[in-house]
């Protein structure tokens, strides 16, 4: 079961307060037994992970390529600034 996600409809408010009644997040009582508390925590994690909309394989490749290109550009920028600064230091101090 995969969530479909919400789509914005023109002319309608997108905030939760405007679209639905005031609902508060789930409040879970803390348990004194540490093992049941851990079990409750893990159930909550699994419940939240089911709500995640995971990217498709194609989206994942696209995002990875964007990150890789950005890293290459930033590395080139830092290397360029380092090289120019090194030239400036050599020129000023005559090394």
PDB file of C-alpha atoms in Angstrom:
ATOM      1  CA  UNK A   1       0.000   0.000   0.000  1.00  0.00           C
ATOM      2  CA  UNK A   2       1.642   3.226  -1.166  1.00  0.00           C
ATOM      3  CA  UNK A   3       0.302   6.670  -0.252  1.00  0.00           C
ATOM      4  CA  UNK A   4      -0.709   8.741  -3.230  1.00  0.00           C
ATOM      5  CA  UNK A   5       0.350  12.093  -1.745  1.00  0.00           C
ATOM      6  CA  UNK A   6      -1.662  15.280  -1.774  1.00  0.00           C
ATOM      7  CA  UNK A   7      -1.983  17.503  -4.784  1.00  0.00           C
ATOM      8  CA  UNK A   8      -2.675  21.211  -4.584  1.00  0.00           C
ATOM      9  CA  UNK A   9      -5.955  22.256  -6.155  1.00  0.00           C
ATOM     10  CA  UNK A  10      -6.190  25.791  -7.512  1.00  0.00           C
ATOM     11  CA  UNK A  11      -8.198  28.081  -5.281  1.00  0.00           C
ATOM     12  CA  UNK A  12      -8.065  25.862  -2.210  1.00  0.00           C
ATOM     13  CA  UNK A  13      -6.003  26.382   0.907  1.00  0.00           C
ATOM     14  CA  UNK A  14      -3.136  23.954   1.413  1.00  0.00           C
ATOM     15  CA  UNK A  15      -2.599  24.169   5.158  1.00  0.00           C
ATOM     16  CA  UNK A  16      -3.911  21.461   7.421  1.00  0.00           C
ATOM     17  CA  UNK A  17      -5.674  24.014   9.590  1.00  0.00           C
ATOM     18  CA  UNK A  18      -7.663  25.337   6.640  1.00  0.00           C
ATOM     19  CA  UNK A  19      -8.522  21.977   5.097  1.00  0.00           C
ATOM     20  CA  UNK A  20      -9.472  19.895   8.121  1.00  0.00           C
ATOM     21  CA  UNK A  21     -10.732  20.209  11.644  1.00  0.00           C
ATOM     22  CA  UNK A  22      -8.163  20.912  14.292  1.00  0.00           C
ATOM     23  CA  UNK A  23      -6.604  17.504  14.877  1.00  0.00           C
ATOM     24  CA  UNK A  24      -3.744  17.079  17.281  1.00  0.00           C
ATOM     25  CA  UNK A  25      -0.960  14.554  16.742  1.00  0.00           C
ATOM     26  CA  UNK A  26      -1.229  11.169  18.395  1.00  0.00           C
ATOM     27  CA  UNK A  27      -0.334  11.220  22.053  1.00  0.00           C
ATOM     28  CA  UNK A  28       1.100   7.975  23.316  1.00  0.00           C
ATOM     29  CA  UNK A  29       1.351   7.251  27.004  1.00  0.00           C
ATOM     30  CA  UNK A  30       4.840   6.463  28.248  1.00  0.00           C
ATOM     31  CA  UNK A  31       5.231   3.027  29.675  1.00  0.00           C
ATOM     32  CA  UNK A  32       7.316   2.247  32.719  1.00  0.00           C
ATOM     33  CA  UNK A  33       8.549  -1.079  31.355  1.00  0.00           C
ATOM     34  CA  UNK A  34      11.518  -0.281  29.064  1.00  0.00           C
ATOM     35  CA  UNK A  35      10.866  -3.277  26.789  1.00  0.00           C
ATOM     36  CA  UNK A  36       7.285  -2.248  26.042  1.00  0.00           C
ATOM     37  CA  UNK A  37       8.470   1.349  25.544  1.00  0.00           C
ATOM     38  CA  UNK A  38      11.006   0.138  22.969  1.00  0.00           C
ATOM     39  CA  UNK A  39       8.346  -1.990  21.272  1.00  0.00           C
ATOM     40  CA  UNK A  40       5.986   1.029  21.137  1.00  0.00           C
ATOM     41  CA  UNK A  41       8.785   3.146  19.679  1.00  0.00           C
ATOM     42  CA  UNK A  42       9.533   0.582  16.970  1.00  0.00           C
ATOM     43  CA  UNK A  43       5.817   0.279  16.122  1.00  0.00           C
ATOM     44  CA  UNK A  44       5.698   4.069  15.763  1.00  0.00           C
ATOM     45  CA  UNK A  45       8.763   4.070  13.509  1.00  0.00           C
ATOM     46  CA  UNK A  46       7.251   1.384  11.277  1.00  0.00           C
ATOM     47  CA  UNK A  47       3.966   3.291  11.169  1.00  0.00           C
ATOM     48  CA  UNK A  48       5.726   6.487  10.080  1.00  0.00           C
ATOM     49  CA  UNK A  49       7.872   4.680   7.504  1.00  0.00           C
ATOM     50  CA  UNK A  50       4.697   3.400   5.832  1.00  0.00           C
ATOM     51  CA  UNK A  51       3.626   7.028   5.291  1.00  0.00           C
ATOM     52  CA  UNK A  52       6.818   7.935   3.413  1.00  0.00           C
ATOM     53  CA  UNK A  53       6.507   8.472  -0.327  1.00  0.00           C
ATOM     54  CA  UNK A  54       9.653   6.787  -1.663  1.00  0.00           C
ATOM     55  CA  UNK A  55      11.286   8.029  -4.873  1.00  0.00           C
ATOM     56  CA  UNK A  56      11.209   5.845  -7.946  1.00  0.00           C
ATOM     57  CA  UNK A  57      14.409   4.396  -9.371  1.00  0.00           C
ATOM     58  CA  UNK A  58      14.473   7.022 -12.114  1.00  0.00           C
ATOM     59  CA  UNK A  59      14.008   9.864  -9.611  1.00  0.00           C
ATOM     60  CA  UNK A  60      16.786   8.404  -7.459  1.00  0.00           C
ATOM     61  CA  UNK A  61      19.195   8.344 -10.415  1.00  0.00           C
ATOM     62  CA  UNK A  62      18.261  11.939 -11.298  1.00  0.00           C
ATOM     63  CA  UNK A  63      18.749  13.158  -7.730  1.00  0.00           C
ATOM     64  CA  UNK A  64      22.069  11.322  -7.462  1.00  0.00           C
ATOM     65  CA  UNK A  65      23.336  12.874 -10.693  1.00  0.00           C
ATOM     66  CA  UNK A  66      22.311  16.352  -9.550  1.00  0.00           C
ATOM     67  CA  UNK A  67      24.197  15.860  -6.282  1.00  0.00           C
ATOM     68  CA  UNK A  68      27.255  14.513  -8.106  1.00  0.00           C
ATOM     69  CA  UNK A  69      27.353  17.465 -10.535  1.00  0.00           C
ATOM     70  CA  UNK A  70      26.935  19.898  -7.640  1.00  0.00           C
ATOM     71  CA  UNK A  71      29.806  18.258  -5.740  1.00  0.00           C
ATOM     72  CA  UNK A  72      32.065  18.407  -8.798  1.00  0.00           C
ATOM     73  CA  UNK A  73      31.271  22.112  -9.279  1.00  0.00           C
ATOM     74  CA  UNK A  74      31.861  22.936  -5.607  1.00  0.00           C
ATOM     75  CA  UNK A  75      35.133  20.979  -5.592  1.00  0.00           C
ATOM     76  CA  UNK A  76      36.302  22.865  -8.688  1.00  0.00           C
ATOM     77  CA  UNK A  77      35.317  26.181  -7.099  1.00  0.00           C
ATOM     78  CA  UNK A  78      37.207  25.470  -3.864  1.00  0.00           C
ATOM     79  CA  UNK A  79      40.247  24.180  -5.789  1.00  0.00           C
ATOM     80  CA  UNK A  80      40.221  27.303  -7.986  1.00  0.00           C
ATOM     81  CA  UNK A  81      39.998  29.655  -5.007  1.00  0.00           C
ATOM     82  CA  UNK A  82      42.784  27.711  -3.278  1.00  0.00           C
ATOM     83  CA  UNK A  83      45.017  27.905  -6.361  1.00  0.00           C
ATOM     84  CA  UNK A  84      44.434  31.646  -6.878  1.00  0.00           C
ATOM     85  CA  UNK A  85      45.009  32.341  -3.174  1.00  0.00           C
ATOM     86  CA  UNK A  86      48.238  30.318  -3.322  1.00  0.00           C
ATOM     87  CA  UNK A  87      49.412  32.373  -6.302  1.00  0.00           C
ATOM     88  CA  UNK A  88      48.585  35.570  -4.425  1.00  0.00           C
ATOM     89  CA  UNK A  89      50.487  34.459  -1.322  1.00  0.00           C
ATOM     90  CA  UNK A  90      53.530  33.500  -3.431  1.00  0.00           C
ATOM     91  CA  UNK A  91      53.417  36.863  -5.188  1.00  0.00           C
ATOM     92  CA  UNK A  92      53.078  38.872  -1.944  1.00  0.00           C
ATOM     93  CA  UNK A  93      55.775  36.994   0.001  1.00  0.00           C
ATOM     94  CA  UNK A  94      58.021  36.184  -2.975  1.00  0.00           C
ATOM     95  CA  UNK A  95      58.244  32.497  -2.172  1.00  0.00           C
TER      96      UNK A  95
END
